[in-house]
JSON list of C-alpha atoms in Angstrom, two decimals:
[
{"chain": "A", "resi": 75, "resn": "UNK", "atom": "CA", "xyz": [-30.82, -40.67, -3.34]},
{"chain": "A", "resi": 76, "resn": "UNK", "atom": "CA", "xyz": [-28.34, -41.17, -6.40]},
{"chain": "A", "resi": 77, "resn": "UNK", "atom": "CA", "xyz": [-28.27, -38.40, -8.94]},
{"chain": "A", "resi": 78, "resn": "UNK", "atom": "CA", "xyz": [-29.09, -39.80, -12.76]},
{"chain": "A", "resi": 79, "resn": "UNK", "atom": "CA", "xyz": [-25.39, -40.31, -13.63]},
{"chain": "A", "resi": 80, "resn": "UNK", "atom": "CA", "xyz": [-24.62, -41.99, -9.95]},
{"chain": "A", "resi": 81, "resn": "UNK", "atom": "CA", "xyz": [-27.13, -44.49, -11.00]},
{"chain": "A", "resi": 82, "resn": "UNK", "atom": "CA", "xyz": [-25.97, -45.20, -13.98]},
{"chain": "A", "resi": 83, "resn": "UNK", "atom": "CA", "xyz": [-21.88, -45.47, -13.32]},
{"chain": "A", "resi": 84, "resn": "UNK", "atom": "CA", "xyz": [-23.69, -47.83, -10.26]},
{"chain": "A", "resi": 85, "resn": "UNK", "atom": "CA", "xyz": [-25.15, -50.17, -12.67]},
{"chain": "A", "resi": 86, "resn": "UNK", "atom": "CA", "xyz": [-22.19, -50.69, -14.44]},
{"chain": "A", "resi": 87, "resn": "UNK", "atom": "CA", "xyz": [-20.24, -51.98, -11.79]},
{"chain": "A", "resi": 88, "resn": "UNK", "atom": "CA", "xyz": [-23.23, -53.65, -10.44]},
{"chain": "A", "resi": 89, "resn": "UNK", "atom": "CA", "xyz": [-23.45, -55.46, -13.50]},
{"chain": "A", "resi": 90, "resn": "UNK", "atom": "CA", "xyz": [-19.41, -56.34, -13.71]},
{"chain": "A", "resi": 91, "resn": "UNK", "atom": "CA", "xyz": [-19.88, -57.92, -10.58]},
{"chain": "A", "resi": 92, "resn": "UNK", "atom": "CA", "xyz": [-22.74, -59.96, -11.59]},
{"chain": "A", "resi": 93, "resn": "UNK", "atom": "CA", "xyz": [-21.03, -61.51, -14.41]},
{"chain": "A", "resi": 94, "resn": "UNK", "atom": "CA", "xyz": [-18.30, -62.51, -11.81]},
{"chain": "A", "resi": 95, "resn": "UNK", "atom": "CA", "xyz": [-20.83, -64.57, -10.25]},
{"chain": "A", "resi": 96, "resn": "UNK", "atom": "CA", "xyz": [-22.95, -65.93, -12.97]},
{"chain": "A", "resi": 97, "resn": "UNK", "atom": "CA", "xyz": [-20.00, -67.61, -14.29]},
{"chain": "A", "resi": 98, "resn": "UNK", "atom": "CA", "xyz": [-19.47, -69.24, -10.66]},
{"chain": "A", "resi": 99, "resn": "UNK", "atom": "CA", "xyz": [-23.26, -70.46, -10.71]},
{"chain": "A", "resi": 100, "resn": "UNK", "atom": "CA", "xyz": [-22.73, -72.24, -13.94]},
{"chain": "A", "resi": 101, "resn": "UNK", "atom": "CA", "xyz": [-20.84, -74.53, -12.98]},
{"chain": "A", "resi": 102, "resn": "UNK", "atom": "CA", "xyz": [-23.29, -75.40, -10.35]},
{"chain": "A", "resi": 103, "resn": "UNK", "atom": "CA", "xyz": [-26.60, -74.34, -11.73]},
{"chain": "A", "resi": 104, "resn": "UNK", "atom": "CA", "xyz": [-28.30, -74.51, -15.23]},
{"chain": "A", "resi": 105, "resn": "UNK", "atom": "CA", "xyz": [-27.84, -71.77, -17.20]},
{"chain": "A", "resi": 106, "resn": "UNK", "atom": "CA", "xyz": [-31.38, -70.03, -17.21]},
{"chain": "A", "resi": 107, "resn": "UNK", "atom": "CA", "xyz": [-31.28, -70.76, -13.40]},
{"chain": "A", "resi": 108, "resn": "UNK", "atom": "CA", "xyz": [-27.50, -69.04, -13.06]},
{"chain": "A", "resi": 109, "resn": "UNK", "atom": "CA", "xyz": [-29.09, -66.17, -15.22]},
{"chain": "A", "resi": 110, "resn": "UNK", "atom": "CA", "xyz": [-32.19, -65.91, -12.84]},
{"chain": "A", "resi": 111, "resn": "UNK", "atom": "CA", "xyz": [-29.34, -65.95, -10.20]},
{"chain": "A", "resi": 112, "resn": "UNK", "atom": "CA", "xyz": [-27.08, -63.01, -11.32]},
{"chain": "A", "resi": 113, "resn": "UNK", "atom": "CA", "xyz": [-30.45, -61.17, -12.45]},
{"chain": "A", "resi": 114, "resn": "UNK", "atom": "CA", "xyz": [-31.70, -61.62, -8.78]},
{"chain": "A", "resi": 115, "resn": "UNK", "atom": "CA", "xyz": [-27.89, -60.56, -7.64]},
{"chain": "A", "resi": 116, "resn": "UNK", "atom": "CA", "xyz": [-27.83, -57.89, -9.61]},
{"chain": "A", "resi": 117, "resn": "UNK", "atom": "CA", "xyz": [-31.19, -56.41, -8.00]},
{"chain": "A", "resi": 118, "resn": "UNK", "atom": "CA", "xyz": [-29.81, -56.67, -4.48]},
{"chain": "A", "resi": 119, "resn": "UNK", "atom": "CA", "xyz": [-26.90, -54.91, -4.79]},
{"chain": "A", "resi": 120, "resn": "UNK", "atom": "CA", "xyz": [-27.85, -52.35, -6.98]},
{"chain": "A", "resi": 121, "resn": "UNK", "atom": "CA", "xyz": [-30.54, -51.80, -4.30]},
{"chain": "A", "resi": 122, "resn": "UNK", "atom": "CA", "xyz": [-27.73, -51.61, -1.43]},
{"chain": "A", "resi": 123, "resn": "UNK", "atom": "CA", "xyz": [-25.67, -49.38, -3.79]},
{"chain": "A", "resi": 124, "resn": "UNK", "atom": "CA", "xyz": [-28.67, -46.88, -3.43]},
{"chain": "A", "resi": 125, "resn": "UNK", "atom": "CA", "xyz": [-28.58, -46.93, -0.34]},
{"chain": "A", "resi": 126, "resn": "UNK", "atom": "CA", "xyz": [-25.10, -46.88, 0.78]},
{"chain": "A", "resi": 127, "resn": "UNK", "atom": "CA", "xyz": [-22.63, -43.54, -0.01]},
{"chain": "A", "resi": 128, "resn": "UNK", "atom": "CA", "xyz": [-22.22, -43.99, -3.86]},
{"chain": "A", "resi": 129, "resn": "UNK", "atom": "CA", "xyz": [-19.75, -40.83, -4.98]},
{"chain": "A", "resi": 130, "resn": "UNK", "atom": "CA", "xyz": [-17.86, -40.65, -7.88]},
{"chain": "A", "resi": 131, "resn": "UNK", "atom": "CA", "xyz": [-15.57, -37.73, -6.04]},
{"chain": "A", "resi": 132, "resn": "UNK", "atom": "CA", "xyz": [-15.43, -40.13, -2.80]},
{"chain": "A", "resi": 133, "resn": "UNK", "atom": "CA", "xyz": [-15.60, -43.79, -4.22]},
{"chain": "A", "resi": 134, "resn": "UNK", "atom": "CA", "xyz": [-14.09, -45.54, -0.76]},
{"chain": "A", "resi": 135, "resn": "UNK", "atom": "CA", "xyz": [-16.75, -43.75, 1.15]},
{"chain": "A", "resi": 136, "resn": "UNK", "atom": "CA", "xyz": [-19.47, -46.63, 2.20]},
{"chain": "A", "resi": 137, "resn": "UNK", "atom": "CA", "xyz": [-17.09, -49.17, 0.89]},
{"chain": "A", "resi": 138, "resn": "UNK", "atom": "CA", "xyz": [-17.26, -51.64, 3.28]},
{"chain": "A", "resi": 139, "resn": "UNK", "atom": "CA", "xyz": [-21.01, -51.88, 2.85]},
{"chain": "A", "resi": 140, "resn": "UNK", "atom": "CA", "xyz": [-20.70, -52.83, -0.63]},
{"chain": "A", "resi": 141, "resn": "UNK", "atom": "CA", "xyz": [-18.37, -55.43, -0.25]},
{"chain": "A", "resi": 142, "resn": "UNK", "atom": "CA", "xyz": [-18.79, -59.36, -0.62]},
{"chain": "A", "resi": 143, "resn": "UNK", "atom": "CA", "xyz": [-16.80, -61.68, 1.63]},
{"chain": "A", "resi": 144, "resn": "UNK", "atom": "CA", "xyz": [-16.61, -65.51, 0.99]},
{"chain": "A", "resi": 145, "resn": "UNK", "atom": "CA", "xyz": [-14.61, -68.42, 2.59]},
{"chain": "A", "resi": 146, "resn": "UNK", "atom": "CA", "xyz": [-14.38, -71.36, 1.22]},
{"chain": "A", "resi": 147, "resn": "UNK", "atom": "CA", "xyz": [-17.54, -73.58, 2.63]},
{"chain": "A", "resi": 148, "resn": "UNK", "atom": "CA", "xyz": [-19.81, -70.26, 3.04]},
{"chain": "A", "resi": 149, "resn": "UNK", "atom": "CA", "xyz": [-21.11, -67.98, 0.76]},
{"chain": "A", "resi": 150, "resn": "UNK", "atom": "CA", "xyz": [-21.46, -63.74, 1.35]},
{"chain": "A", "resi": 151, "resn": "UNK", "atom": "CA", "xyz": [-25.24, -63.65, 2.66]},
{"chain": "A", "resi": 152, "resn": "UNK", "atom": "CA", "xyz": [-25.73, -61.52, -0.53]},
{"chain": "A", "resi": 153, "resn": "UNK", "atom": "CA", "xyz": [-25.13, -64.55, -2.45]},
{"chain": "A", "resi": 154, "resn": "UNK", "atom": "CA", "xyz": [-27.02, -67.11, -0.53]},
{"chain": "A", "resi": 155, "resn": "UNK", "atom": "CA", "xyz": [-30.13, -64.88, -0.09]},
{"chain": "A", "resi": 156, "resn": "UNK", "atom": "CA", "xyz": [-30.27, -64.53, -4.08]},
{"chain": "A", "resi": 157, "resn": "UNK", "atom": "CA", "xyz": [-29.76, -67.91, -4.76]},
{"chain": "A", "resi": 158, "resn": "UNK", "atom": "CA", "xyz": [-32.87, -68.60, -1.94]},
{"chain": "A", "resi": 159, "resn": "UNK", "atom": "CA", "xyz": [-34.66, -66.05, -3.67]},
{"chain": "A", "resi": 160, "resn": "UNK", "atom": "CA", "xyz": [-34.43, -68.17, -7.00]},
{"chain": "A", "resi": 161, "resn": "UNK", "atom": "CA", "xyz": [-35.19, -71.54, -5.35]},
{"chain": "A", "resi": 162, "resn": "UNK", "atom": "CA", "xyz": [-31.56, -73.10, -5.19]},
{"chain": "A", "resi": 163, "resn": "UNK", "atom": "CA", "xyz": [-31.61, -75.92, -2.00]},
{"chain": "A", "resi": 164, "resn": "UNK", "atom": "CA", "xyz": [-29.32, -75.51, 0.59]},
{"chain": "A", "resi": 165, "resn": "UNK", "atom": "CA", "xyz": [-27.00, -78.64, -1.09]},
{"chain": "A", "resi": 166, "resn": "UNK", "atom": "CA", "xyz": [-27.33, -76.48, -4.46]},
{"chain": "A", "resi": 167, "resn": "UNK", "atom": "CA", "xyz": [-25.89, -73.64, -1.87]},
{"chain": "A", "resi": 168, "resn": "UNK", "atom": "CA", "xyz": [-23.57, -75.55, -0.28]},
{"chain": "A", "resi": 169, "resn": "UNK", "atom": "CA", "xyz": [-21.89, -76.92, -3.28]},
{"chain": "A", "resi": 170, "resn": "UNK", "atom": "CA", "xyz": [-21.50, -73.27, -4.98]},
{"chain": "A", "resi": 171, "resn": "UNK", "atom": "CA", "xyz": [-19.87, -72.37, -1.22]},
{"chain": "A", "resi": 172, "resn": "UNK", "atom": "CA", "xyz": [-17.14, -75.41, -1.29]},
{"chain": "A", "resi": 173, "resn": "UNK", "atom": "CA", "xyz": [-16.32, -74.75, -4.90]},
{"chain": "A", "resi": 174, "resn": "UNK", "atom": "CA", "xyz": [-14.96, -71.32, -4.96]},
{"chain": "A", "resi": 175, "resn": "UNK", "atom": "CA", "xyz": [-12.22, -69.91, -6.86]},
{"chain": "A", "resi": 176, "resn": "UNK", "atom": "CA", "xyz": [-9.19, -71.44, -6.06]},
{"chain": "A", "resi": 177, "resn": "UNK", "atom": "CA", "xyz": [-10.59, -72.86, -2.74]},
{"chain": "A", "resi": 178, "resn": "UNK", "atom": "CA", "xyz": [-9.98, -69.25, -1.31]},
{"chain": "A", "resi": 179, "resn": "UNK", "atom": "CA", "xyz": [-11.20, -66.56, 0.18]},
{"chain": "A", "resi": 180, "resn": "UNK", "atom": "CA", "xyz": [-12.04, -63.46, -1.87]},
{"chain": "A", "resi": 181, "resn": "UNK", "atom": "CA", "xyz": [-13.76, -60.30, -1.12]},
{"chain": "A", "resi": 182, "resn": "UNK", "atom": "CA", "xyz": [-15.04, -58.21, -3.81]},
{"chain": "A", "resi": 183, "resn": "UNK", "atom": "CA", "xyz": [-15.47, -54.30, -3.59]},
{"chain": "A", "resi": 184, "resn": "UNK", "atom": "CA", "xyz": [-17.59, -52.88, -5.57]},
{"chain": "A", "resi": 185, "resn": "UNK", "atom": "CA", "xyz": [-16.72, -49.01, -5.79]},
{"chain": "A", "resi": 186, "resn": "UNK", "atom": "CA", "xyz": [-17.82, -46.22, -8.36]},
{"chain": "A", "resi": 187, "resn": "UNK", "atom": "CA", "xyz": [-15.73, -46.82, -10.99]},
{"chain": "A", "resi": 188, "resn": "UNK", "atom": "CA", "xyz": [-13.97, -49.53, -9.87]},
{"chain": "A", "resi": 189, "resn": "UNK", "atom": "CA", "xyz": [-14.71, -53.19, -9.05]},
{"chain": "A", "resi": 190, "resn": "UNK", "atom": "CA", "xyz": [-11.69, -55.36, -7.66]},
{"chain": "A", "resi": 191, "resn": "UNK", "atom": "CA", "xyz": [-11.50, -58.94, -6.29]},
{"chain": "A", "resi": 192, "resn": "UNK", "atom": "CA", "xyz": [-9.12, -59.81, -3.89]},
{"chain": "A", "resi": 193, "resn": "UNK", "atom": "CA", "xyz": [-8.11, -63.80, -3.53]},
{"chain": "A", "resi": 194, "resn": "UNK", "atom": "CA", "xyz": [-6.39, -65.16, -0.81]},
{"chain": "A", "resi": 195, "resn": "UNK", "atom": "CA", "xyz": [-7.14, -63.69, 2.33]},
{"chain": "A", "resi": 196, "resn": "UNK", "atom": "CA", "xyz": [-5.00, -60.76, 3.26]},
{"chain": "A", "resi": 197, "resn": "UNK", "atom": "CA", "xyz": [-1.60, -61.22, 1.11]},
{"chain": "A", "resi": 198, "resn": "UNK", "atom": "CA", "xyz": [-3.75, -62.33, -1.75]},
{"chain": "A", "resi": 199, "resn": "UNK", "atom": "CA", "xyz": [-3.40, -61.16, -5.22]},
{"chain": "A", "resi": 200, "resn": "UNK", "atom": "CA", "xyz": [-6.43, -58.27, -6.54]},
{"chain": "A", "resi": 201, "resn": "UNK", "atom": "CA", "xyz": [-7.46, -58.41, -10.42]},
{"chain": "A", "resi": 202, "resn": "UNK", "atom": "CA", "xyz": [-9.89, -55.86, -11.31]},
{"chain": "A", "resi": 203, "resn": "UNK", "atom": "CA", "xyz": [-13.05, -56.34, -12.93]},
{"chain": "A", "resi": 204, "resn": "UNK", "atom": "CA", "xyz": [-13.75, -53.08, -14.12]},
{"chain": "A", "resi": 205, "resn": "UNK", "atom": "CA", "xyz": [-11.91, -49.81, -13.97]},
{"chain": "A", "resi": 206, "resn": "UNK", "atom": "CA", "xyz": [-13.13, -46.39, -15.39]},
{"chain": "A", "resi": 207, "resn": "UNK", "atom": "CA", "xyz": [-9.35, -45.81, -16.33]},
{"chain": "A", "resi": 208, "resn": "UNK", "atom": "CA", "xyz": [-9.44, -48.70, -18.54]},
{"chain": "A", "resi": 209, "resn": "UNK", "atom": "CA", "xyz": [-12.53, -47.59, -19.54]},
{"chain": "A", "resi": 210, "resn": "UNK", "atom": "CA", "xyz": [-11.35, -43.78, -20.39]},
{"chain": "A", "resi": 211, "resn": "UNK", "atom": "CA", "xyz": [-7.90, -45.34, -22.15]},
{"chain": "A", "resi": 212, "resn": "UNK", "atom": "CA", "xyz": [-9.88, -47.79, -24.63]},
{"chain": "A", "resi": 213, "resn": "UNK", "atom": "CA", "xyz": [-12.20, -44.78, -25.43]},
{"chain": "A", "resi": 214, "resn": "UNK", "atom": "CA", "xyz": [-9.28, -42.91, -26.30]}
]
């Protein structure tokens, strides 16, 4: 079980994450249905973030567990179970699939204090979502 803090460094990045997506439903979706979306999202993974190794001290431990694959044309199970879960139609699914970022693959990691995106298969480029170092230097 995650201690107090844990939790609460978890929902951050969690929640990073989640705005990732919710701006990829709303293209697709309307917007209270891509907020029901990344609400629904934000549940599921927080809930496998619980249960996976979440430590500040060890943030790659469990990381594969946490992370989201998608290829252009079909969607990280995470992603198509929430937008089930909300009542999207497999076209509504399907369309949110062949529209990704750039047409590419990405995987997203979503890591205690960190949450990167990596386009582009293998050799593709990362940008960072959130960062506790960027974090620490703006509170500075």
């Amino acid at each position: 079980m995650m201690e107090k803090t844990q939790e609460k460094t978890a929902l951050q990045e969690v929640y990073a994450a989640c705005k990732f997506f919710k701006l990829m439903f709303q293209n697709h979706l309307e917007q209270h249905r891509a907020t029901m979306a990344s609400q629904e999202l934000l549940r599921t993974l927080l809930a496998r973030c619980r249960k996976t190794s979440w430590s500040i001290e060890q943030p790659l431990l469990g990381s594969a567990t946490r992370s989201i694959l998608c290829v252009p044309g079909k969607l990280d199970p995470t992603i198509s179970e929430a937008l089930k879960r909300i009542g999207c139609t497999k076209h509504e699914i399907k369309s949110i699939a062949n529209t990704l970022p750039e047409k590419k693959e990405f995987v997203m990691w979503i890591d205690p204090g960190e949450v990167t995106v990596r386009k582009g298969g293998e050799r593709g480029s990362i940008v960072t979502l959130l960062s506790n170092n960027q974090q620490q230097q703006q509170q500075q």
